[in-house]
Amino acid sequence: MRVCVVGSGGREHALAHVLGRTAEVVVTPGNAAIPGSVPAPPEEVEADLFIVGPEAPLVDGLADRLRAAGRAVFGPGADGARLEGSKAWMKDLLAAAAVPTARYGSFADERSALDFLRTLPGPWVVKTDGLAAGKGVLVTGRLDEAEDDVRAKLAGESFGDAGRTVVIEEGLTGPELSVLAICDGSRAVPLAPAQDFKRVGDDDTGPNTGGMGAYSPVPFAGADVVGTVMDGFVEPTLAELRRRGIDYRGVLYAGLMLTSDGPRLLEYNVRFGDPEAQVVLPRLTTDLAELLAAAAAGDLRRAPGAAFGDDACVAVVLASAGYPGEPRRGDVIDGLDAATARGATVFAAGVARDGDGRLVTAGGRVLAITGTGATIAAARRHAYAGVGCVSWPGMHHRSDIALRPGGKPGRGPNGPAP
Ligand code: AMP
């Protein structure tokens, strides 16, 4: 089977790496470090299966255009991608499907937004309705900060048009969990759960990012938790999508918080997580190309299912100077061969070649260094051994990825285990 992966980041590199076990893979446009990268637009690539990696082209209808041209595509059409493209639409769909989520309101005008905000006890959560690369969410214990954020978002100052509608939510606490399900329009197969780390600094400090690291498996998220997520979240959502005439074939990624009142949905993404893909997909022992081809064909019954090995996987994201603000570009990256020699797998995102053919930084999140091991601790050691080999001016990363798997008292992904 010849498979075309659309995208240029670490997620697409991980997809290509794992698909390459059984399929011939091209990546468009890919990047300077992903083998099989081709500059042609996806419409001009010949392949038996197209897998659209990032959310923006999905929201923009790339899967619809490819399907209209007769291609087999794994990735929802623009209708289903609204789950990620509009948080207000997503929250309304959750209400219709009776999926548990944080109390919320969505607003385009400042007066009613601020009025609603002030009725909540705090902490306060303010989200852009539209896409913001994982950075459009403010969680704060200060009402004045939440108010300022509402004003800046609605005025279009901080996130342009993506913020002209905001979703305001009550703040929840508890450990977070990502469960990704492969969907064929009516059936869904869960992948192994992962935890990711969204804030830029150790101990979940600093602003939200696209993701600074991840690990899988998650000690407290066994088959019972996955079953609860499938029965109470994924299945009712797929049913509600179907009821609205939406044939959802792609990844449904549930971002959950396990609160003391039970799991609550924080967000849906309509594609593999980045960096979750880098720790979940390498653990697959079944054929990923077969699985995604079956979902694309609307018939997961013919797929081998999704089985995972016992080994754990930990990914640490290396970011460039300035990230999650405007990243500096053009810094020369050293040490990749040494990292690979230490047994780490390097998935490349924001990279390019300079005039001398050297690999340089070309974006905020540059590399995800992934380690594998019999335990999470061993996988973590292998990942950080790889991280220790790599450097460029201004490089930064978190040092606490998977340090306390399963949780410690606190907030964010390391919050207390239920
Ligand atoms: P989202 O993009 O909606 O997943 O939000 C990004 C991050 O913000 C999540 O991973 C959480 O850490 C945090 N977050 C989102 N919604 C809430 C909420 N209602 N309560 C507390 N934290 C939240």
Short mmCIF file of C-alpha atoms and ligand atoms in Angstrom, two decimals:
data_model
loop_
_atom_site.label_atom_id
_atom_site.label_comp_id
_atom_site.label_asym_id
_atom_site.label_seq_id
_atom_site.Cartn_x
_atom_site.Cartn_y
_atom_site.Cartn_z
CA MET A 1 0.00 0.00 0.00
CA ARG A 2 1.22 3.50 -0.83
CA VAL A 3 0.23 6.04 1.81
CA CYS A 4 0.43 9.83 1.66
CA VAL A 5 0.72 11.69 4.97
CA VAL A 6 -0.21 15.38 4.74
CA GLY A 7 1.64 17.73 7.08
CA SER A 8 5.11 18.82 8.15
CA GLY A 9 5.47 18.29 11.90
CA GLY A 10 6.58 15.76 14.49
CA ARG A 11 3.18 14.03 14.38
CA GLU A 12 3.54 13.45 10.64
CA HIS A 13 7.10 12.19 11.15
CA ALA A 14 5.81 9.69 13.74
CA LEU A 15 2.96 8.64 11.43
CA ALA A 16 5.38 8.12 8.54
CA HIS A 17 7.81 6.20 10.78
CA VAL A 18 5.15 3.75 12.02
CA LEU A 19 3.28 3.45 8.69
CA GLY A 20 6.65 2.70 7.08
CA ARG A 21 6.76 -0.65 8.90
CA THR A 22 4.22 -2.04 6.43
CA ALA A 23 3.57 0.57 3.73
CA GLU A 24 5.37 2.77 1.23
CA VAL A 25 5.07 6.34 2.60
CA VAL A 26 5.31 9.81 1.12
CA VAL A 27 4.84 12.96 3.21
CA THR A 28 3.64 16.24 1.76
CA PRO A 29 5.16 18.72 2.26
CA GLY A 30 7.06 17.03 5.10
CA ASN A 31 10.24 18.72 6.25
CA ALA A 32 14.01 18.62 5.89
CA ALA A 33 14.34 15.63 8.22
CA ILE A 34 11.35 13.42 7.34
CA PRO A 35 12.29 10.71 4.82
CA GLY A 36 9.95 10.58 1.81
CA SER A 37 9.06 14.29 1.95
CA VAL A 38 7.77 15.62 -1.38
CA PRO A 39 6.99 19.28 -2.11
CA ALA A 40 3.93 18.52 -4.32
CA PRO A 41 0.45 19.47 -3.06
CA PRO A 42 -1.55 16.42 -1.88
CA GLU A 43 -3.96 16.72 -4.82
CA GLU A 44 -1.03 15.87 -7.12
CA VAL A 45 0.25 12.86 -5.18
CA GLU A 46 -0.74 9.31 -6.17
CA ALA A 47 -1.53 7.10 -3.18
CA ASP A 48 -3.95 4.39 -2.02
CA LEU A 49 -4.63 6.22 1.23
CA PHE A 50 -4.32 9.85 2.36
CA ILE A 51 -3.89 10.71 6.03
CA VAL A 52 -4.33 14.38 6.86
CA GLY A 53 -2.22 15.25 9.92
CA PRO A 54 -2.95 18.82 11.09
CA GLU A 55 -6.27 20.40 12.00
CA ALA A 56 -6.09 23.50 9.78
CA PRO A 57 -6.38 21.70 6.40
CA LEU A 58 -9.13 19.46 7.83
CA VAL A 59 -11.14 22.50 8.99
CA ASP A 60 -10.44 23.96 5.56
CA GLY A 61 -12.01 20.94 3.78
CA LEU A 62 -8.94 19.18 2.36
CA ALA A 63 -10.41 15.74 3.15
CA ASP A 64 -13.62 16.69 1.28
CA ARG A 65 -11.66 17.84 -1.77
CA LEU A 66 -9.57 14.65 -1.85
CA ARG A 67 -12.69 12.46 -1.43
CA ALA A 68 -14.43 14.36 -4.20
CA ALA A 69 -11.49 13.38 -6.41
CA GLY A 70 -12.09 9.72 -5.55
CA ARG A 71 -9.30 9.29 -2.99
CA ALA A 72 -9.46 7.18 0.18
CA VAL A 73 -8.93 9.60 3.06
CA PHE A 74 -8.39 9.20 6.78
CA GLY A 75 -9.50 12.51 8.31
CA PRO A 76 -12.92 14.12 8.79
CA GLY A 77 -14.51 16.51 6.32
CA ALA A 78 -14.97 20.18 7.17
CA ASP A 79 -18.33 19.35 8.79
CA GLY A 80 -16.81 16.99 11.38
CA ALA A 81 -13.66 19.10 11.79
CA ARG A 82 -15.84 21.83 13.32
CA LEU A 83 -15.43 19.86 16.55
CA GLU A 84 -12.01 21.47 16.70
CA GLY A 85 -12.59 24.48 14.46
CA SER A 86 -15.29 25.95 16.69
CA LYS A 87 -15.26 25.33 20.43
CA ALA A 88 -18.73 26.89 20.72
CA TRP A 89 -20.14 24.40 18.16
CA MET A 90 -18.33 21.56 19.90
CA LYS A 91 -19.75 22.49 23.33
CA ASP A 92 -23.28 22.67 21.90
CA LEU A 93 -22.81 19.22 20.35
CA LEU A 94 -21.61 17.85 23.70
CA ALA A 95 -24.75 19.21 25.34
CA ALA A 96 -26.92 17.51 22.68
CA ALA A 97 -25.02 14.23 23.16
CA ALA A 98 -25.15 14.48 26.99
CA VAL A 99 -21.35 14.22 27.21
CA PRO A 100 -20.04 15.52 30.58
CA THR A 101 -18.05 18.73 30.22
CA ALA A 102 -17.30 21.97 32.09
CA ARG A 103 -20.14 24.48 32.51
CA TYR A 104 -19.77 27.14 29.82
CA GLY A 105 -21.16 30.00 27.81
CA SER A 106 -20.12 31.31 24.40
CA PHE A 107 -20.16 35.03 23.62
CA ALA A 108 -19.36 37.47 20.86
CA ASP A 109 -20.14 40.59 22.88
CA GLU A 110 -18.13 41.88 25.80
CA ARG A 111 -20.93 42.87 28.16
CA SER A 112 -22.60 39.47 28.32
CA ALA A 113 -19.23 37.68 28.36
CA LEU A 114 -18.08 39.65 31.41
CA ASP A 115 -21.45 39.24 33.13
CA PHE A 116 -21.27 35.44 32.73
CA LEU A 117 -17.61 35.35 33.81
CA ARG A 118 -18.49 37.10 37.06
CA THR A 119 -21.14 34.50 37.93
CA LEU A 120 -18.47 31.74 38.01
CA PRO A 121 -16.61 31.00 41.25
CA GLY A 122 -13.14 30.62 39.63
CA PRO A 123 -10.66 29.50 38.54
CA TRP A 124 -11.73 30.98 35.22
CA VAL A 125 -11.10 29.61 31.74
CA VAL A 126 -11.28 31.74 28.59
CA LYS A 127 -10.94 30.06 25.16
CA THR A 128 -10.90 31.37 21.63
CA ASP A 129 -13.72 29.83 19.61
CA GLY A 130 -11.45 29.30 16.59
CA LEU A 131 -8.09 27.57 16.04
CA ALA A 132 -5.11 28.99 17.95
CA ALA A 133 -2.44 26.24 17.79
CA GLY A 134 -3.18 25.14 21.37
CA LYS A 135 -2.39 28.61 22.71
CA GLY A 136 -5.85 30.20 22.84
CA VAL A 137 -6.74 29.00 26.34
CA LEU A 138 -6.24 31.03 29.52
CA VAL A 139 -6.73 29.31 32.88
CA THR A 140 -6.39 31.73 35.78
CA GLY A 141 -7.25 32.18 39.45
CA ARG A 142 -7.50 35.97 38.95
CA LEU A 143 -10.79 37.42 37.79
CA ASP A 144 -9.19 40.68 36.56
CA GLU A 145 -6.80 38.69 34.36
CA ALA A 146 -9.71 36.68 32.92
CA GLU A 147 -11.61 39.93 32.24
CA ASP A 148 -8.63 41.49 30.43
CA ASP A 149 -8.23 38.30 28.40
CA VAL A 150 -11.90 38.35 27.36
CA ARG A 151 -11.53 41.97 26.20
CA ALA A 152 -8.31 41.29 24.25
CA LYS A 153 -9.70 38.17 22.57
CA LEU A 154 -13.05 39.70 21.59
CA ALA A 155 -11.33 42.82 20.24
CA GLY A 156 -9.25 40.58 17.95
CA GLU A 157 -6.06 41.87 19.60
CA SER A 158 -4.60 38.58 20.82
CA PHE A 159 -5.83 35.94 18.34
CA GLY A 160 -7.36 37.84 15.44
CA ASP A 161 -10.67 36.48 14.18
CA ALA A 162 -10.22 33.18 16.10
CA GLY A 163 -11.02 35.12 19.30
CA ARG A 164 -14.02 37.17 18.09
CA THR A 165 -16.18 34.59 19.84
CA VAL A 166 -15.00 33.27 23.21
CA VAL A 167 -16.01 30.24 25.24
CA ILE A 168 -15.91 30.89 28.99
CA GLU A 169 -15.78 27.84 31.25
CA GLU A 170 -15.65 26.96 34.90
CA GLY A 171 -12.15 25.82 35.86
CA LEU A 172 -11.89 22.10 36.69
CA THR A 173 -9.06 20.33 38.50
CA GLY A 174 -7.60 16.85 38.25
CA PRO A 175 -5.18 14.88 36.11
CA GLU A 176 -5.58 15.10 32.35
CA LEU A 177 -5.75 12.25 29.93
CA SER A 178 -5.76 11.98 26.14
CA VAL A 179 -7.69 9.12 24.58
CA LEU A 180 -7.54 8.91 20.79
CA ALA A 181 -10.09 6.82 18.94
CA ILE A 182 -9.95 5.71 15.30
CA CYS A 183 -13.42 6.21 13.78
CA ASP A 184 -15.01 4.88 10.59
CA GLY A 185 -18.19 6.98 10.69
CA SER A 186 -20.10 4.65 12.99
CA ARG A 187 -17.57 2.50 14.85
CA ALA A 188 -14.55 3.49 16.95
CA VAL A 189 -11.40 1.72 18.14
CA PRO A 190 -9.48 3.28 21.06
CA LEU A 191 -5.72 3.72 21.06
CA ALA A 192 -3.61 3.50 24.23
CA PRO A 193 -4.11 6.56 26.47
CA ALA A 194 -1.39 9.21 26.85
CA GLN A 195 -0.72 12.25 29.00
CA ASP A 196 0.68 15.40 27.49
CA PHE A 197 2.21 18.49 29.03
CA LYS A 198 0.82 21.74 27.71
CA ARG A 199 2.56 24.45 29.71
CA VAL A 200 6.00 25.62 28.72
CA GLY A 201 7.68 25.36 32.13
CA ASP A 202 8.42 22.64 34.68
CA ASP A 203 5.68 21.98 37.25
CA ASP A 204 3.10 23.25 34.74
CA THR A 205 4.17 26.88 34.92
CA GLY A 206 4.09 29.51 32.19
CA PRO A 207 1.84 29.84 29.16
CA ASN A 208 0.14 27.01 27.23
CA THR A 209 1.95 25.64 24.20
CA GLY A 210 1.14 23.16 21.45
CA GLY A 211 2.61 20.49 23.78
CA MET A 212 6.03 20.08 25.44
CA GLY A 213 6.07 16.31 25.96
CA ALA A 214 3.98 13.19 26.46
CA TYR A 215 4.08 9.63 27.66
CA SER A 216 2.14 6.39 27.26
CA PRO A 217 0.83 4.20 28.88
CA VAL A 218 -0.77 6.11 31.76
CA PRO A 219 -0.71 4.10 35.03
CA PHE A 220 -4.23 4.97 36.25
CA ALA A 221 -5.87 4.74 32.82
CA GLY A 222 -6.52 1.05 32.36
CA ALA A 223 -9.18 -0.73 30.32
CA ASP A 224 -11.93 0.44 32.70
CA VAL A 225 -11.13 4.12 32.16
CA VAL A 226 -10.85 3.64 28.39
CA GLY A 227 -14.20 1.80 28.45
CA THR A 228 -15.80 4.72 30.30
CA VAL A 229 -14.40 7.18 27.77
CA MET A 230 -15.64 5.12 24.83
CA ASP A 231 -19.13 4.52 26.29
CA GLY A 232 -19.72 7.95 27.81
CA PHE A 233 -17.87 10.25 25.41
CA VAL A 234 -16.72 8.86 22.05
CA GLU A 235 -19.76 6.68 21.17
CA PRO A 236 -22.41 9.32 22.03
CA THR A 237 -20.42 11.94 20.13
CA LEU A 238 -20.18 9.74 17.03
CA ALA A 239 -23.92 9.02 17.31
CA GLU A 240 -24.74 12.74 17.55
CA LEU A 241 -22.48 13.48 14.56
CA ARG A 242 -24.28 10.76 12.58
CA ARG A 243 -27.64 12.19 13.64
CA ARG A 244 -26.50 15.49 12.09
CA GLY A 245 -25.56 13.68 8.87
CA ILE A 246 -21.80 13.81 9.51
CA ASP A 247 -19.81 10.73 8.44
CA TYR A 248 -16.81 11.10 10.71
CA ARG A 249 -13.83 9.07 9.47
CA GLY A 250 -10.68 10.03 11.29
CA VAL A 251 -9.22 10.44 14.76
CA LEU A 252 -11.46 11.64 17.51
CA TYR A 253 -9.10 12.82 20.21
CA ALA A 254 -10.74 13.29 23.60
CA GLY A 255 -8.86 15.62 25.96
CA LEU A 256 -10.25 14.77 29.39
CA MET A 257 -9.88 15.89 32.96
CA LEU A 258 -10.50 13.24 35.62
CA THR A 259 -12.23 15.32 38.29
CA SER A 260 -13.48 14.13 41.67
CA ASP A 261 -16.97 14.08 40.07
CA GLY A 262 -15.79 11.82 37.22
CA PRO A 263 -14.23 12.44 33.80
CA ARG A 264 -15.08 15.69 31.99
CA LEU A 265 -14.34 16.49 28.35
CA LEU A 266 -12.08 19.56 27.95
CA GLU A 267 -11.73 19.44 24.19
CA TYR A 268 -12.02 17.35 21.09
CA ASN A 269 -9.31 17.41 18.49
CA VAL A 270 -9.97 15.98 15.05
CA ARG A 271 -6.48 14.58 14.41
CA PHE A 272 -3.67 12.77 16.18
CA GLY A 273 -2.20 14.78 19.04
CA ASP A 274 1.26 16.23 18.73
CA PRO A 275 3.25 15.03 20.75
CA GLU A 276 0.82 12.21 21.72
CA ALA A 277 1.28 10.56 18.31
CA GLN A 278 5.01 10.34 19.00
CA VAL A 279 4.42 8.15 22.09
CA VAL A 280 1.24 6.24 21.19
CA LEU A 281 1.91 5.15 17.60
CA PRO A 282 5.38 3.58 18.16
CA ARG A 283 3.75 1.27 20.77
CA LEU A 284 1.31 -0.21 18.23
CA THR A 285 1.88 -3.87 17.43
CA THR A 286 -0.86 -4.03 14.80
CA ASP A 287 -0.66 -2.70 11.25
CA LEU A 288 -1.40 1.05 11.32
CA ALA A 289 -1.82 1.33 7.54
CA GLU A 290 -4.45 -1.45 7.55
CA LEU A 291 -6.28 0.12 10.49
CA LEU A 292 -6.47 3.60 8.97
CA ALA A 293 -7.36 2.23 5.51
CA ALA A 294 -10.27 0.30 7.05
CA ALA A 295 -11.49 3.45 8.87
CA ALA A 296 -11.18 5.49 5.67
CA ALA A 297 -13.28 2.84 3.87
CA GLY A 298 -15.97 3.09 6.58
CA ASP A 299 -15.44 -0.49 7.71
CA LEU A 300 -13.35 -0.97 10.83
CA ARG A 301 -14.79 -4.50 11.12
CA ARG A 302 -12.25 -5.65 8.55
CA ALA A 303 -9.32 -4.10 10.51
CA PRO A 304 -6.96 -6.02 12.75
CA GLY A 305 -7.89 -3.77 15.74
CA ALA A 306 -5.35 -1.80 17.75
CA ALA A 307 -3.01 -3.75 20.03
CA PHE A 308 -0.11 -2.25 21.96
CA GLY A 309 3.16 -3.61 23.27
CA ASP A 310 4.11 -3.46 26.96
CA ASP A 311 6.98 -1.04 26.39
CA ALA A 312 6.45 2.55 27.50
CA CYS A 313 7.26 5.59 25.41
CA VAL A 314 8.25 9.11 26.54
CA ALA A 315 8.71 12.13 24.24
CA VAL A 316 10.40 15.39 25.21
CA VAL A 317 9.88 18.39 22.93
CA LEU A 318 12.85 20.65 22.25
CA ALA A 319 11.72 24.20 21.49
CA SER A 320 13.50 27.20 20.01
CA ALA A 321 14.27 30.52 21.66
CA GLY A 322 11.13 32.62 22.05
CA TYR A 323 8.58 29.79 21.93
CA PRO A 324 5.62 29.83 22.62
CA GLY A 325 5.97 33.44 21.50
CA GLU A 326 7.58 34.24 18.13
CA PRO A 327 10.32 31.61 17.72
CA ARG A 328 13.83 32.43 16.51
CA ARG A 329 14.75 30.66 13.29
CA GLY A 330 18.04 29.64 11.71
CA ASP A 331 19.92 28.28 14.74
CA VAL A 332 22.12 25.32 13.78
CA ILE A 333 21.04 22.02 15.41
CA ASP A 334 23.82 19.77 16.74
CA GLY A 335 23.89 16.24 18.08
CA LEU A 336 21.09 14.38 16.28
CA ASP A 337 23.29 11.44 15.30
CA ALA A 338 24.54 11.14 18.87
CA ALA A 339 20.95 11.12 20.16
CA THR A 340 20.01 8.35 17.74
CA ALA A 341 23.15 6.41 18.69
CA ARG A 342 21.97 6.56 22.32
CA GLY A 343 18.81 4.72 21.26
CA ALA A 344 16.41 7.69 21.09
CA THR A 345 14.11 8.25 18.12
CA VAL A 346 14.07 11.80 16.79
CA PHE A 347 10.84 13.15 15.29
CA ALA A 348 11.42 16.48 13.55
CA ALA A 349 8.98 19.39 13.29
CA GLY A 350 10.24 22.97 12.88
CA VAL A 351 13.43 22.29 10.91
CA ALA A 352 14.96 23.37 7.59
CA ARG A 353 18.33 23.24 5.78
CA ASP A 354 20.48 26.36 5.56
CA GLY A 355 22.57 27.30 2.53
CA ASP A 356 25.35 24.98 3.73
CA GLY A 357 23.02 22.00 4.08
CA ARG A 358 23.01 22.14 7.87
CA LEU A 359 19.83 21.37 9.79
CA VAL A 360 18.54 24.59 11.43
CA THR A 361 15.54 25.63 13.52
CA ALA A 362 12.53 26.82 11.52
CA GLY A 363 9.68 26.93 14.03
CA GLY A 364 8.73 26.85 17.72
CA ARG A 365 8.63 23.15 18.44
CA VAL A 366 11.69 21.76 16.69
CA LEU A 367 12.16 18.12 17.72
CA ALA A 368 10.46 15.46 19.84
CA ILE A 369 13.05 13.11 21.29
CA THR A 370 11.37 9.80 22.05
CA GLY A 371 12.64 7.04 24.31
CA THR A 372 11.30 3.53 24.74
CA GLY A 373 11.74 1.19 27.70
CA ALA A 374 10.22 -1.59 29.77
CA THR A 375 8.96 1.00 32.28
CA ILE A 376 8.04 4.66 32.04
CA ALA A 377 11.14 5.46 34.11
CA ALA A 378 13.38 3.56 31.66
CA ALA A 379 11.74 5.18 28.64
CA ARG A 380 12.21 8.56 30.32
CA ARG A 381 15.93 7.89 30.90
CA HIS A 382 16.37 6.99 27.23
CA ALA A 383 14.50 10.09 26.07
CA TYR A 384 16.51 12.45 28.28
CA ALA A 385 19.79 10.71 27.34
CA GLY A 386 18.91 11.67 23.74
CA VAL A 387 17.93 15.20 24.78
CA GLY A 388 21.36 15.60 26.46
CA CYS A 389 23.07 15.03 23.08
CA VAL A 390 21.19 17.76 21.18
CA SER A 391 21.79 21.50 21.35
CA TRP A 392 21.38 24.81 19.56
CA PRO A 393 21.51 28.40 20.84
CA GLY A 394 18.39 29.17 22.86
CA MET A 395 17.05 25.59 22.89
CA HIS A 396 14.72 24.87 25.81
CA HIS A 397 12.66 21.95 27.07
CA ARG A 398 10.90 20.72 30.17
CA SER A 399 12.88 18.51 32.52
CA ASP A 400 9.87 16.91 34.25
CA ILE A 401 8.13 15.04 31.42
CA ALA A 402 6.81 11.71 32.83
CA LEU A 403 8.68 12.36 36.08
CA ARG A 404 5.59 11.58 38.17
CA PRO A 405 3.48 9.33 35.96
CA GLY A 406 0.04 8.90 37.40
CA GLY A 407 0.14 12.12 39.28
CA LYS A 408 1.14 14.14 42.28
CA PRO A 409 -0.99 16.71 44.09
CA GLY A 410 -1.23 19.79 41.95
CA ARG A 411 -2.81 20.96 38.77
CA GLY A 412 -2.51 20.15 35.10
CA PRO A 413 -1.40 16.78 33.76
CA ASN A 414 0.33 15.92 37.03
CA GLY A 415 -2.75 16.54 39.16
CA PRO A 416 -3.77 13.90 41.69
CA ALA A 417 -4.75 10.51 40.34
CA PRO A 418 -8.41 9.68 40.97
P1 AMP B 1 -8.02 22.85 25.44
O1 AMP B 1 -7.29 23.36 24.23
O2 AMP B 1 -9.45 23.21 25.48
O3 AMP B 1 -7.73 21.41 25.76
O4 AMP B 1 -7.30 23.55 26.66
C1 AMP B 1 -5.90 23.49 26.83
C2 AMP B 1 -5.55 23.20 28.27
O5 AMP B 1 -6.18 24.18 29.12
C3 AMP B 1 -6.07 21.86 28.79
O6 AMP B 1 -5.22 20.81 28.49
C4 AMP B 1 -6.16 22.13 30.26
O7 AMP B 1 -4.88 22.02 30.87
C5 AMP B 1 -6.59 23.57 30.32
N1 AMP B 1 -8.07 23.65 30.42
C6 AMP B 1 -8.97 23.70 29.41
N2 AMP B 1 -10.24 23.75 29.87
C7 AMP B 1 -10.15 23.75 31.21
C8 AMP B 1 -11.11 23.79 32.28
N3 AMP B 1 -12.42 23.89 32.04
N4 AMP B 1 -10.63 23.75 33.55
C9 AMP B 1 -9.30 23.68 33.80
N5 AMP B 1 -8.36 23.64 32.85
C10 AMP B 1 -8.75 23.67 31.57
#
